PDB file of C-alpha atoms in Angstrom:
ATOM      1  CA  MET W1340       5.248   0.375  17.233  1.00 56.00           C
ATOM      2  CA  ALA W1341       9.027   0.470  17.066  1.00 62.00           C
ATOM      3  CA  LYS W1342      10.717  -0.315  20.356  1.00 57.00           C
ATOM      4  CA  ARG W1343      14.318   0.322  21.250  1.00 56.00           C
ATOM      5  CA  THR W1344      15.882  -2.280  23.482  1.00 51.00           C
ATOM      6  CA  PRO W1345      19.339  -2.472  25.024  1.00 49.00           C
ATOM      7  CA  PRO W1346      21.852  -4.588  23.130  1.00 45.00           C
ATOM      8  CA  ALA W1347      22.059  -8.222  24.150  1.00 46.00           C
ATOM      9  CA  GLU W1348      25.613  -9.566  24.157  1.00 46.00           C
ATOM     10  CA  SER W1349      26.727  -7.242  21.359  1.00 55.00           C
ATOM     11  CA  ARG W1350      27.617  -3.655  20.797  1.00 84.00           C
ATOM     12  CA  ALA W1351      24.642  -3.190  18.465  1.00 88.00           C
ATOM     13  CA  HIS W1352      21.718  -0.952  19.285  1.00 94.00           C
ATOM     14  CA  VAL W1353      18.610  -3.109  18.752  1.00 96.00           C
ATOM     15  CA  LEU W1354      15.529  -1.566  17.169  1.00 96.00           C
ATOM     16  CA  ARG W1355      12.524  -3.904  17.182  1.00 97.00           C
ATOM     17  CA  VAL W1356       9.795  -3.095  14.667  1.00 97.00           C
ATOM     18  CA  GLU W1357       6.344  -4.382  15.595  1.00 97.00           C
ATOM     19  CA  GLY W1358       3.183  -4.541  13.514  1.00 97.00           C
ATOM     20  CA  GLU W1359       2.899  -3.118  10.029  1.00 97.00           C
ATOM     21  CA  MET W1360       5.844  -1.819   8.068  1.00 97.00           C
ATOM     22  CA  THR W1361       3.760  -0.342   5.285  1.00 97.00           C
ATOM     23  CA  ILE W1362       2.994   2.930   3.571  1.00 96.00           C
ATOM     24  CA  TYR W1363       0.628   3.789   6.417  1.00 96.00           C
ATOM     25  CA  ARG W1364       3.528   3.967   8.892  1.00 95.00           C
ATOM     26  CA  ALA W1365       6.268   5.093   6.517  1.00 93.00           C
ATOM     27  CA  ALA W1366       6.766   8.603   7.941  1.00 93.00           C
ATOM     28  CA  GLU W1367       6.871   7.390  11.552  1.00 92.00           C
ATOM     29  CA  LEU W1368       9.235   4.517  10.838  1.00 96.00           C
ATOM     30  CA  LYS W1369      11.468   6.572   8.550  1.00 97.00           C
ATOM     31  CA  GLN W1370      12.316   9.019  11.306  1.00 95.00           C
ATOM     32  CA  THR W1371      12.840   6.242  13.864  1.00 95.00           C
ATOM     33  CA  LEU W1372      15.202   4.320  11.563  1.00 96.00           C
ATOM     34  CA  LEU W1373      17.179   7.365  10.444  1.00 96.00           C
ATOM     35  CA  ASP W1374      17.497   8.666  14.019  1.00 96.00           C
ATOM     36  CA  ALA W1375      18.846   5.304  15.174  1.00 96.00           C
ATOM     37  CA  VAL W1376      21.368   5.171  12.317  1.00 96.00           C
ATOM     38  CA  ALA W1377      22.496   8.734  13.022  1.00 96.00           C
ATOM     39  CA  ALA W1378      22.928   8.105  16.746  1.00 95.00           C
ATOM     40  CA  GLN W1379      24.482   4.643  16.831  1.00 96.00           C
ATOM     41  CA  PRO W1380      27.528   3.130  15.093  1.00 96.00           C
ATOM     42  CA  VAL W1381      25.800  -0.273  14.792  1.00 96.00           C
ATOM     43  CA  VAL W1382      22.040  -0.731  14.545  1.00 96.00           C
ATOM     44  CA  GLU W1383      20.352  -4.107  14.453  1.00 95.00           C
ATOM     45  CA  VAL W1384      16.754  -3.996  13.186  1.00 96.00           C
ATOM     46  CA  ASP W1385      14.715  -6.902  14.552  1.00 96.00           C
ATOM     47  CA  LEU W1386      11.972  -7.640  12.018  1.00 97.00           C
ATOM     48  CA  SER W1387      10.538 -10.732  13.732  1.00 96.00           C
ATOM     49  CA  ALA W1388       7.338  -8.959  14.843  1.00 98.00           C
ATOM     50  CA  VAL W1389       6.537  -7.327  11.477  1.00 98.00           C
ATOM     51  CA  SER W1390       3.053  -8.530  10.507  1.00 97.00           C
ATOM     52  CA  GLU W1391       2.686  -6.713   7.175  1.00 97.00           C
ATOM     53  CA  PHE W1392       5.417  -5.476   4.864  1.00 97.00           C
ATOM     54  CA  ASP W1393       5.064  -3.712   1.520  1.00 97.00           C
ATOM     55  CA  SER W1394       7.277  -1.898  -0.962  1.00 96.00           C
ATOM     56  CA  ALA W1395       7.210   1.239   1.199  1.00 97.00           C
ATOM     57  CA  GLY W1396       8.651  -0.794   4.086  1.00 97.00           C
ATOM     58  CA  LEU W1397      11.266  -2.195   1.745  1.00 97.00           C
ATOM     59  CA  GLN W1398      12.188   1.310   0.570  1.00 97.00           C
ATOM     60  CA  LEU W1399      12.582   2.420   4.202  1.00 97.00           C
ATOM     61  CA  LEU W1400      15.002  -0.404   4.915  1.00 97.00           C
ATOM     62  CA  MET W1401      16.942   0.404   1.740  1.00 97.00           C
ATOM     63  CA  LEU W1402      17.110   4.086   2.720  1.00 97.00           C
ATOM     64  CA  ALA W1403      18.310   3.190   6.217  1.00 97.00           C
ATOM     65  CA  LYS W1404      20.946   0.822   4.792  1.00 96.00           C
ATOM     66  CA  ARG W1405      22.229   3.464   2.365  1.00 97.00           C
ATOM     67  CA  SER W1406      22.223   6.131   5.085  1.00 96.00           C
ATOM     68  CA  ALA W1407      24.240   3.858   7.355  1.00 96.00           C
ATOM     69  CA  GLN W1408      26.743   3.122   4.591  1.00 95.00           C
ATOM     70  CA  ALA W1409      27.106   6.828   3.741  1.00 96.00           C
ATOM     71  CA  ALA W1410      27.812   7.604   7.406  1.00 95.00           C
ATOM     72  CA  GLN W1411      30.216   4.643   7.682  1.00 96.00           C
ATOM     73  CA  ARG W1412      27.886   2.954  10.133  1.00 96.00           C
ATOM     74  CA  GLU W1413      26.443  -0.526  10.157  1.00 95.00           C
ATOM     75  CA  LEU W1414      22.799  -1.539   9.788  1.00 95.00           C
ATOM     76  CA  ARG W1415      21.922  -5.211  10.193  1.00 94.00           C
ATOM     77  CA  LEU W1416      18.544  -6.863   9.666  1.00 94.00           C
ATOM     78  CA  VAL W1417      17.679  -9.831  11.874  1.00 93.00           C
ATOM     79  CA  GLY W1418      14.690 -12.025  12.667  1.00 93.00           C
ATOM     80  CA  HIS W1419      13.018 -11.577   9.289  1.00 93.00           C
ATOM     81  CA  SER W1420       9.298 -12.333   9.627  1.00 95.00           C
ATOM     82  CA  PRO W1421       7.580 -14.314   6.847  1.00 95.00           C
ATOM     83  CA  ALA W1422       6.053 -11.073   5.501  1.00 97.00           C
ATOM     84  CA  VAL W1423       9.500  -9.459   5.247  1.00 95.00           C
ATOM     85  CA  LEU W1424      11.060 -12.552   3.698  1.00 94.00           C
ATOM     86  CA  ASP W1425       8.372 -12.703   1.010  1.00 94.00           C
ATOM     87  CA  VAL W1426       8.997  -9.146  -0.186  1.00 94.00           C
ATOM     88  CA  ILE W1427      12.801  -9.307  -0.001  1.00 93.00           C
ATOM     89  CA  GLN W1428      12.734 -12.548  -1.994  1.00 91.00           C
ATOM     90  CA  LEU W1429      10.194 -11.153  -4.485  1.00 92.00           C
ATOM     91  CA  PHE W1430      12.525  -8.264  -5.307  1.00 92.00           C
ATOM     92  CA  ASP W1431      15.683 -10.420  -4.997  1.00 90.00           C
ATOM     93  CA  LEU W1432      17.298  -7.973  -2.567  1.00 91.00           C
ATOM     94  CA  ALA W1433      18.903 -10.287  -0.011  1.00 89.00           C
ATOM     95  CA  ALA W1434      22.370  -9.477  -1.387  1.00 89.00           C
ATOM     96  CA  PHE W1435      21.667  -5.724  -1.178  1.00 92.00           C
ATOM     97  CA  PHE W1436      21.153  -5.964   2.574  1.00 90.00           C
ATOM     98  CA  GLY W1437      24.010  -8.427   3.039  1.00 86.00           C
ATOM     99  CA  ASP W1438      22.290 -10.121   5.935  1.00 70.00           C
ATOM    100  CA  PRO W1439      21.688 -13.843   6.288  1.00 68.00           C
ATOM    101  CA  LEU W1440      18.119 -14.857   5.568  1.00 65.00           C
ATOM    102  CA  VAL W1441      16.464 -18.048   6.618  1.00 57.00           C
ATOM    103  CA  VAL W1442      14.858 -19.163   3.381  1.00 56.00           C
ATOM    104  CA  PRO W1443      12.084 -21.734   3.737  1.00 53.00           C
ATOM    105  CA  SER W1444      12.629 -25.035   2.003  1.00 48.00           C
ATOM    106  CA  ALA W1445      10.918 -25.514  -1.378  1.00 45.00           C
ATOM    107  CA  ALA W1446       9.828 -28.964  -0.207  1.00 41.00           C
ATOM    108  CA  ALA W1447       7.740 -27.535   2.633  1.00 43.00           C
TER     109      ALA W1447
END
């Protein structure tokens, strides 16, 4: 489920994604993300509660980022769950999103 929460100490609209961000929820999440980007100048997507993340989820985030850029709005990703980190690192797309990632140490 995607929950909208009021911004905490910032002017960003926070959208918290919970559970799977996979092909099985792509249509639902696509509309939620695009609606948020269209309605708000700054959207912060909290990915800390994403349990599963696949290439469809990655494509949704890329679409939302491009839509925000085209509309001269800002989309930020925060709280990357391990599932999200794995896929973003696999495709080497951290720079595309321009958001800081907490990358686990190789010594762990």
